[in-house]
Short mmCIF file of C-alpha atoms in Angstrom, two decimals:
data_model
loop_
_atom_site.label_atom_id
_atom_site.label_comp_id
_atom_site.label_asym_id
_atom_site.label_seq_id
_atom_site.Cartn_x
_atom_site.Cartn_y
_atom_site.Cartn_z
CA MET A 759 72.26 85.64 119.57
CA THR A 760 71.09 87.14 116.47
CA GLU A 761 69.29 90.52 117.50
CA GLU A 762 66.10 91.02 115.92
CA ARG A 763 65.84 94.68 114.85
CA PRO A 764 62.21 95.32 113.15
CA ALA A 765 62.66 97.15 109.95
CA GLY A 766 59.53 98.75 109.71
CA THR A 767 60.16 102.33 111.04
CA PRO A 768 62.17 105.23 109.31
CA VAL A 769 64.65 105.40 111.99
CA LEU A 770 65.16 101.39 112.50
CA ARG A 771 65.40 101.27 108.75
CA ARG A 772 68.04 104.00 108.89
CA MET A 773 69.84 102.16 111.42
CA ASN A 774 69.94 99.07 109.71
CA ARG A 775 71.18 100.44 106.71
CA ALA A 776 74.27 102.00 108.32
CA ALA A 777 74.74 98.70 110.03
CA VAL A 778 74.70 96.95 106.80
CA LEU A 779 77.19 99.73 104.63
CA ASP A 780 79.74 99.77 107.40
CA ALA A 781 79.99 95.80 107.52
CA VAL A 782 80.38 96.08 103.74
CA ARG A 783 82.88 99.06 104.20
CA ARG A 784 84.86 96.82 106.36
CA ARG A 785 85.05 94.04 104.04
CA ALA A 786 86.24 96.00 100.90
CA PRO A 787 86.96 95.30 98.84
CA GLU A 788 85.87 91.91 98.77
CA PRO A 789 82.17 91.63 98.02
CA VAL A 790 80.03 90.13 100.85
CA ARG A 791 76.70 88.06 100.10
CA VAL A 792 73.43 88.70 102.25
CA ALA A 793 74.19 85.56 104.53
CA GLU A 794 77.57 86.88 105.49
CA LEU A 795 76.04 90.24 106.05
CA ALA A 796 73.56 89.12 108.36
CA ARG A 797 76.23 87.05 110.38
CA LEU A 798 78.34 90.32 110.61
CA THR A 799 75.50 92.82 111.43
CA GLU A 800 73.35 90.19 113.69
CA LEU A 801 70.48 90.95 111.75
CA THR A 802 67.70 88.72 110.28
CA ARG A 803 68.27 87.79 106.55
CA PRO A 804 65.14 89.71 105.61
CA THR A 805 66.38 93.03 107.34
CA VAL A 806 69.70 92.60 105.65
CA ALA A 807 67.94 92.28 102.29
CA GLN A 808 65.92 95.14 102.77
CA ALA A 809 68.73 97.13 103.77
CA VAL A 810 70.74 96.05 100.55
CA GLU A 811 68.07 96.93 98.46
CA ASP A 812 67.79 100.48 99.59
CA LEU A 813 71.49 101.15 99.62
CA LEU A 814 71.80 99.72 95.90
CA ALA A 815 68.85 102.21 94.97
CA ALA A 816 70.56 105.00 96.57
CA GLY A 817 73.76 104.36 94.94
CA TRP A 818 76.02 103.29 97.65
CA LEU A 819 76.43 99.47 96.61
CA ARG A 820 76.62 97.77 93.60
CA GLN A 821 75.66 94.17 92.67
CA VAL A 822 78.69 91.82 91.65
CA ALA A 823 78.66 88.97 89.38
CA PRO A 824 78.00 85.95 91.60
CA GLN A 825 80.67 83.58 91.47
CA GLN A 826 79.76 79.91 90.08
CA ALA A 827 79.10 77.45 92.90
CA THR A 828 79.66 73.94 92.71
CA VAL A 829 76.41 72.73 94.22
CA GLY A 830 73.55 74.89 93.75
CA ARG A 831 72.40 78.48 92.48
CA PRO A 832 75.47 81.03 92.87
CA ALA A 833 74.89 83.54 95.65
CA THR A 834 74.63 87.23 94.58
CA ARG A 835 77.62 89.66 96.09
CA PHE A 836 77.56 93.06 96.94
CA SER A 837 80.27 95.62 97.34
CA LEU A 838 80.86 99.41 97.74
CA ASN A 839 80.05 101.62 94.73
CA GLY A 840 83.41 103.53 95.28
CA ARG A 841 82.32 106.69 92.83
CA ALA A 842 79.31 107.27 95.18
CA ALA A 843 81.67 109.67 97.26
CA PRO A 844 84.89 110.13 95.98
CA VAL A 845 87.39 112.30 98.06
CA LEU A 846 89.95 114.73 97.19
CA ALA A 847 93.31 115.06 99.10
CA LEU A 848 96.30 117.43 98.66
CA ASP A 849 99.71 117.69 99.44
CA VAL A 850 100.77 121.20 99.37
CA GLY A 851 104.45 121.78 99.80
CA PRO A 852 106.72 124.88 98.91
CA HIS A 853 108.15 123.48 95.66
CA THR A 854 105.23 120.78 94.70
CA VAL A 855 101.55 120.19 94.92
CA THR A 856 100.14 116.82 94.55
CA ALA A 857 96.75 116.04 94.11
CA GLY A 858 95.23 112.75 94.73
CA ILE A 859 91.34 111.52 94.37
CA ALA A 860 90.08 108.07 95.88
CA ASP A 861 86.80 106.56 95.79
CA LEU A 862 84.81 105.43 98.56
CA ALA A 863 86.91 102.10 99.16
CA GLY A 864 90.24 103.92 99.13
CA GLU A 865 90.98 102.93 95.59
CA ARG A 866 93.15 105.75 93.99
CA LEU A 867 91.45 107.08 90.85
CA ALA A 868 94.09 109.75 90.03
CA THR A 869 97.20 111.42 91.04
CA ILE A 870 98.60 114.60 89.81
CA ARG A 871 102.10 116.19 90.97
CA GLN A 872 102.25 119.98 89.94
CA PRO A 873 105.47 121.98 90.46
CA VAL A 874 105.31 125.37 91.83
CA SER A 875 106.63 128.08 89.77
CA ARG A 876 107.80 130.36 91.89
CA ARG A 877 108.14 130.75 95.53
CA GLY A 878 105.29 132.62 97.38
CA ALA A 879 101.69 131.89 98.45
CA ARG A 880 100.02 133.33 95.07
CA HIS A 881 101.96 130.70 93.23
CA LEU A 882 101.39 127.76 95.41
CA LEU A 883 97.58 128.93 95.22
CA GLU A 884 97.72 128.71 91.44
CA ALA A 885 99.57 125.45 91.50
CA VAL A 886 96.77 123.95 93.82
CA ASP A 887 94.17 124.97 91.22
CA GLU A 888 95.78 123.35 88.71
CA ALA A 889 96.71 120.20 90.50
CA THR A 890 92.87 119.67 91.42
CA GLY A 891 91.40 120.59 87.90
CA ALA A 892 94.09 118.16 86.61
CA ALA A 893 93.15 115.28 89.33
CA LEU A 894 89.36 115.91 88.36
CA ALA A 895 90.05 115.30 84.71
CA ALA A 896 91.94 112.28 85.26
CA ALA A 897 89.38 110.87 87.16
CA GLY A 898 86.59 112.05 84.97
CA LEU A 899 84.72 113.50 88.23
CA ALA A 900 83.41 117.28 88.54
CA ALA A 901 83.82 119.25 91.39
CA GLU A 902 80.43 118.80 92.68
CA GLN A 903 80.70 115.08 92.78
CA ILE A 904 83.68 115.34 95.79
CA ALA A 905 82.25 114.62 98.99
CA ALA A 906 85.16 115.77 101.30
CA VAL A 907 88.48 117.48 100.94
CA THR A 908 91.49 117.28 103.10
CA ALA A 909 94.37 119.40 102.15
CA ALA A 910 98.23 118.87 103.67
CA THR A 911 99.96 122.19 104.80
CA PRO A 912 103.34 122.91 106.05
CA GLY A 913 103.10 125.05 108.98
CA ILE A 914 101.28 125.49 111.92
CA VAL A 915 97.13 124.91 111.35
CA GLU A 916 94.25 126.10 113.71
CA VAL A 917 92.21 122.97 113.91
CA ALA A 918 89.08 124.82 114.46
CA THR A 919 89.23 126.93 111.18
CA GLY A 920 91.69 125.52 109.31
CA ARG A 921 93.57 128.61 109.34
CA VAL A 922 97.43 128.46 108.67
CA LEU A 923 99.02 130.48 111.30
CA PHE A 924 102.79 130.12 110.68
CA ALA A 925 104.20 128.63 107.58
CA PRO A 926 107.43 130.07 107.15
CA SER A 927 108.63 127.96 103.97
CA VAL A 928 105.64 129.60 101.85
CA PRO A 929 105.81 133.75 102.41
CA GLY A 930 102.16 135.04 102.63
CA TRP A 931 100.39 131.58 102.99
CA PRO A 932 98.86 132.42 106.56
CA GLU A 933 97.18 135.23 104.58
CA ILE A 934 95.62 132.87 102.51
CA ASP A 935 92.06 131.12 103.30
CA LEU A 936 92.64 127.77 101.74
CA ALA A 937 89.78 126.07 103.64
CA GLY A 938 87.22 128.71 102.41
CA ARG A 939 88.58 128.71 98.88
CA LEU A 940 88.38 124.86 98.65
CA ARG A 941 84.58 124.96 100.17
CA ASP A 942 83.58 127.54 97.48
CA ARG A 943 85.04 125.30 95.06
CA PHE A 944 83.68 122.05 96.23
CA ARG A 945 80.60 122.83 98.13
CA CYS A 946 81.85 119.89 100.93
CA ALA A 947 83.38 119.17 104.04
CA VAL A 948 87.02 120.75 103.59
CA THR A 949 89.56 119.83 106.38
CA VAL A 950 93.14 121.54 106.60
CA GLU A 951 95.77 119.72 108.54
CA ASN A 952 99.73 119.94 108.97
CA ASP A 953 101.36 117.55 106.64
CA ALA A 954 103.45 115.67 109.64
CA ASN A 955 100.39 114.76 111.40
CA LEU A 956 98.70 113.38 108.17
CA ALA A 957 101.78 111.53 107.72
CA ALA A 958 101.84 110.54 111.31
CA LEU A 959 97.92 109.09 110.78
CA ALA A 960 98.89 107.24 107.55
CA ALA A 961 102.08 105.45 109.60
CA VAL A 962 99.97 104.34 112.57
CA HIS A 963 96.81 103.50 110.13
CA ARG A 964 99.56 100.76 108.75
CA ARG A 965 100.67 99.36 111.76
CA ALA A 966 98.55 96.62 113.55
CA GLY A 967 97.67 97.53 117.39
CA ALA A 968 97.76 100.98 119.30
CA GLY A 969 100.33 102.57 121.00
CA THR A 970 102.70 105.75 120.83
CA LEU A 971 104.42 106.65 117.39
CA LEU A 972 106.61 109.44 116.35
CA ALA A 973 106.17 109.94 112.77
CA VAL A 974 109.13 112.02 111.13
CA GLN A 975 108.49 113.73 108.02
CA TRP A 976 112.01 114.54 106.65
CA GLY A 977 113.01 116.10 103.54
CA GLU A 978 114.25 119.33 102.76
CA ARG A 979 112.22 120.12 106.07
CA LEU A 980 111.81 118.45 109.13
CA GLY A 981 108.26 117.37 110.96
CA ALA A 982 106.71 115.06 113.31
CA GLY A 983 103.46 113.87 114.12
CA VAL A 984 102.72 112.31 117.52
CA VAL A 985 100.16 109.56 117.85
CA ILE A 986 99.51 108.51 121.58
CA ASP A 987 97.16 105.24 121.70
CA GLY A 988 95.80 105.50 117.80
CA ARG A 989 94.83 109.35 118.49
CA LEU A 990 96.90 112.41 117.18
CA HIS A 991 98.24 114.43 119.99
CA ARG A 992 98.64 118.33 119.03
CA GLY A 993 99.81 119.73 122.62
CA ALA A 994 99.00 123.16 122.81
CA GLY A 995 99.05 123.20 118.71
CA GLN A 996 102.76 123.03 118.06
CA ALA A 997 103.14 119.20 119.04
CA GLY A 998 106.20 117.63 116.51
CA GLU A 999 107.79 120.68 115.49
CA ILE A 1000 111.18 118.86 115.55
CA GLY A 1001 112.64 120.96 112.90
CA PHE A 1002 113.08 123.50 115.25
CA ILE A 1003 115.37 121.91 117.88
CA ARG A 1004 118.74 123.36 117.99
CA PRO A 1005 121.50 120.45 117.44
CA THR A 1006 123.94 120.02 120.08
CA GLY A 1007 126.64 117.67 118.27
CA ASP A 1008 129.63 118.48 116.70
CA LEU A 1009 128.45 120.69 113.53
CA PRO A 1010 131.37 123.07 113.05
CA ASP A 1011 130.69 123.48 109.49
CA SER A 1012 126.94 123.16 109.18
CA ALA A 1013 124.38 125.84 109.39
CA GLY A 1014 122.62 124.14 112.65
CA ASP A 1015 124.06 126.84 114.90
CA LEU A 1016 123.86 129.94 112.66
CA PRO A 1017 121.06 132.29 112.03
CA ASP A 1018 118.63 131.69 109.15
CA PRO A 1019 121.22 132.66 106.32
CA VAL A 1020 118.41 132.97 103.50
CA GLY A 1021 115.28 133.79 105.55
CA ASP A 1022 113.14 131.02 104.75
CA GLY A 1023 112.09 130.29 108.49
CA ARG A 1024 114.05 126.87 108.55
CA GLY A 1025 114.44 125.83 111.87
CA PRO A 1026 117.95 124.76 113.09
CA LEU A 1027 117.87 121.05 112.71
CA GLU A 1028 116.46 121.42 109.03
CA ARG A 1029 119.49 123.62 108.19
CA ALA A 1030 121.99 121.18 110.01
CA ILE A 1031 120.57 117.75 108.30
CA GLY A 1032 117.58 118.65 105.77
CA ALA A 1033 117.94 117.09 102.32
CA GLU A 1034 119.78 120.07 101.07
CA ALA A 1035 121.98 120.10 103.97
CA ILE A 1036 122.89 116.42 103.67
CA VAL A 1037 124.10 117.12 100.01
CA ASP A 1038 126.04 120.45 101.27
CA LEU A 1039 127.83 118.37 103.80
CA ALA A 1040 128.58 115.37 101.29
CA ARG A 1041 130.30 118.05 99.13
CA ARG A 1042 132.28 119.78 101.69
CA ARG A 1043 133.62 116.71 102.92
CA ALA A 1044 134.41 115.72 99.57
CA ALA A 1045 136.62 118.83 98.93
CA GLY A 1046 139.60 118.26 97.71
CA HIS A 1047 138.70 114.76 96.50
CA PRO A 1048 137.22 115.28 93.20
CA ASP A 1049 137.25 111.64 92.22
CA SER A 1050 135.24 111.08 95.09
CA ARG A 1051 131.05 110.24 94.42
CA LEU A 1052 130.32 112.68 97.26
CA ALA A 1053 131.50 115.36 94.78
CA ARG A 1054 129.05 114.83 92.41
CA ALA A 1055 126.15 114.17 94.42
CA THR A 1056 123.09 116.06 93.08
CA ASP A 1057 120.88 114.90 95.63
CA ALA A 1058 120.48 112.78 99.43
CA ALA A 1059 119.73 109.66 97.34
CA ALA A 1060 123.31 109.81 95.89
CA VAL A 1061 125.05 110.28 99.13
CA PHE A 1062 123.14 107.32 100.57
CA THR A 1063 123.50 105.17 97.37
CA ALA A 1064 127.16 105.67 97.81
CA ALA A 1065 127.40 104.86 101.73
CA ALA A 1066 125.20 101.76 100.82
CA ASP A 1067 127.92 100.92 98.37
CA GLY A 1068 130.71 101.35 100.98
CA ASP A 1069 132.00 104.74 100.11
CA PRO A 1070 134.03 105.66 103.15
CA MET A 1071 133.39 109.41 103.07
CA ALA A 1072 129.93 108.81 102.31
CA VAL A 1073 129.51 106.25 105.24
CA GLU A 1074 130.80 108.96 107.34
CA VAL A 1075 128.55 111.55 106.33
CA VAL A 1076 125.51 109.50 106.73
CA ASP A 1077 126.98 108.29 110.08
CA ARG A 1078 127.32 111.85 111.17
CA VAL A 1079 123.82 112.62 109.93
CA ALA A 1080 122.41 109.75 112.03
CA ALA A 1081 124.28 111.04 114.84
CA VAL A 1082 122.97 114.62 115.01
CA PHE A 1083 119.43 113.41 114.39
CA ALA A 1084 119.44 110.75 117.27
CA GLU A 1085 120.79 113.52 119.77
CA ALA A 1086 118.07 115.96 118.66
CA ILE A 1087 115.24 113.65 119.27
CA ALA A 1088 116.62 111.57 122.14
CA PRO A 1089 114.80 114.19 124.77
CA ALA A 1090 111.65 113.39 122.92
CA VAL A 1091 111.98 109.60 123.06
CA LEU A 1092 112.84 110.12 126.90
CA VAL A 1093 109.79 111.67 127.21
CA LEU A 1094 107.10 110.04 125.32
CA SER A 1095 108.68 106.30 125.27
CA PRO A 1096 107.33 105.75 121.64
CA HIS A 1097 106.91 102.08 120.63
CA ALA A 1098 108.78 103.03 117.14
CA ILE A 1099 110.05 106.19 114.95
CA VAL A 1100 108.62 105.91 111.49
CA ILE A 1101 110.63 108.44 108.80
CA GLY A 1102 108.55 109.20 105.84
CA GLY A 1103 109.41 111.72 103.36
CA GLY A 1104 112.01 111.75 100.64
CA ILE A 1105 114.63 110.68 103.15
CA ALA A 1106 112.66 107.33 103.70
CA ARG A 1107 114.23 106.17 100.55
CA ALA A 1108 117.67 106.14 102.39
CA GLY A 1109 117.41 102.32 103.23
CA ALA A 1110 119.36 100.63 106.11
CA VAL A 1111 122.66 102.48 105.81
CA LEU A 1112 120.99 105.68 107.31
CA LEU A 1113 117.92 103.53 109.72
CA ASP A 1114 120.95 101.31 111.29
CA ALA A 1115 123.02 104.16 112.14
CA ILE A 1116 120.34 106.19 113.82
CA ALA A 1117 119.17 102.86 115.90
CA ARG A 1118 122.78 102.58 116.94
CA HIS A 1119 123.00 106.27 118.11
CA LEU A 1120 119.58 106.52 119.84
CA ALA A 1121 120.67 103.13 121.74
CA ASP A 1122 123.20 105.06 123.44
CA LEU A 1123 121.10 107.97 124.43
CA VAL A 1124 117.74 106.25 125.83
CA LEU A 1125 116.74 103.87 128.07
CA THR A 1126 114.35 101.71 125.88
CA PRO A 1127 115.19 102.38 122.38
CA PRO A 1128 112.39 102.31 120.18
CA SER A 1129 111.73 100.43 116.81
CA VAL A 1130 113.30 102.79 113.86
CA GLU A 1131 111.37 102.53 110.65
CA LEU A 1132 111.37 103.33 107.32
CA SER A 1133 107.62 104.49 105.99
CA GLU A 1134 107.05 102.21 102.87
CA LEU A 1135 105.06 105.25 101.48
CA ALA A 1136 108.24 107.41 101.58
CA GLU A 1137 107.06 110.96 99.68
CA GLY A 1138 103.44 109.70 99.57
CA THR A 1139 102.82 109.44 103.09
CA VAL A 1140 101.23 112.66 103.63
CA LEU A 1141 98.89 112.42 100.62
CA THR A 1142 97.94 109.06 101.80
CA GLY A 1143 97.04 110.31 105.19
CA ALA A 1144 95.04 113.07 103.68
CA ILE A 1145 92.63 110.55 101.67
CA GLN A 1146 92.40 108.56 105.10
CA LEU A 1147 91.37 111.75 106.68
CA ALA A 1148 88.80 112.45 103.97
CA LEU A 1149 87.41 109.18 104.01
CA GLU A 1150 86.75 109.09 107.69
CA GLU A 1151 84.70 112.36 107.33
CA VAL A 1152 82.56 111.04 104.60
CA TRP A 1153 82.09 107.77 106.50
CA ARG A 1154 81.10 109.60 109.44
CA ASP A 1155 78.37 111.59 107.77
CA THR A 1156 77.18 108.80 105.82
CA LEU A 1157 76.86 106.27 108.76
CA ALA A 1158 75.18 109.12 110.92
CA GLY A 1159 72.83 110.04 108.14
CA CYS A 1160 72.34 106.79 105.70
#
């Protein structure tokens, strides 16, 4: 039954505009006709036509050239004006800052990767400023045109304030008011969030249906985000810090059971099977075998490639890494019973050789083995989650005050 909503009063006109704009958003990037919008919103065609006219005037919609119809006059179609409210996302890491700008429809306008010159909060902040400036220039935008900003950061973040409480990988980072600095520059809503949590939101967004998801961000460091029925689970604030799990497996020659040797705040699991540790383990395994491919490995990707090619030493190293990872997260799997474990970050490029080994070891340790998957986004998972969160902020405000 079609609902007749009078379009005369300002309040009702605002409600109608919000309903039409939301319908266009849900169909994006495909343009839609007035007749389709009337069906989707259950508003009358005159009411939809008035709302579309208002949204065109306000700059939220744009008219798309009509398709040639086989019979009669071609219908006019409308789509989002993506540049009406572009968003900025930042993936702030100790070694690299990535800035991404997306339009209202989620289309990427610019992506800039900026290396961090030296370790420490001041140098990281300089990289943030350089990356954001370069991204704005590449997208052809001014700072005042950005509608929302989401910054992903390592460490534990106080949700209410956006303050970083603990970030061992970046000395001095908790003393920096990143949220305040970004608000001063962009004059819009700013959210600072843990990077693994944003990776989890990106992972669940790409999966159909609700459920429990453990999204692991695995590179030099390890973290995880927990999503339950589509909602991020924070616990008391530190949910997902799996890098600080102490591995119990056979690791006589790893750093997993030793005090932090360089004072960089890495947790035991990170020191045992982080990307750097995987390379170190491979080289030690190849000691005395100078002709082995592992002896020349410079990154974790080389180790996984060698294993995929059947190198016996590489297969052994990957199996060992998978066993340590499975044993470390098995208690969390038993407690949460997730439907899936999704691995993002640089290690997500490892391929089936790691995935199959993890699944095999995990099956021996839990009652109901979850699906183990590698994120299609790999290193881009965090930035994608940050863009999604920024767009959600824009749409929440836009639809409320349309």
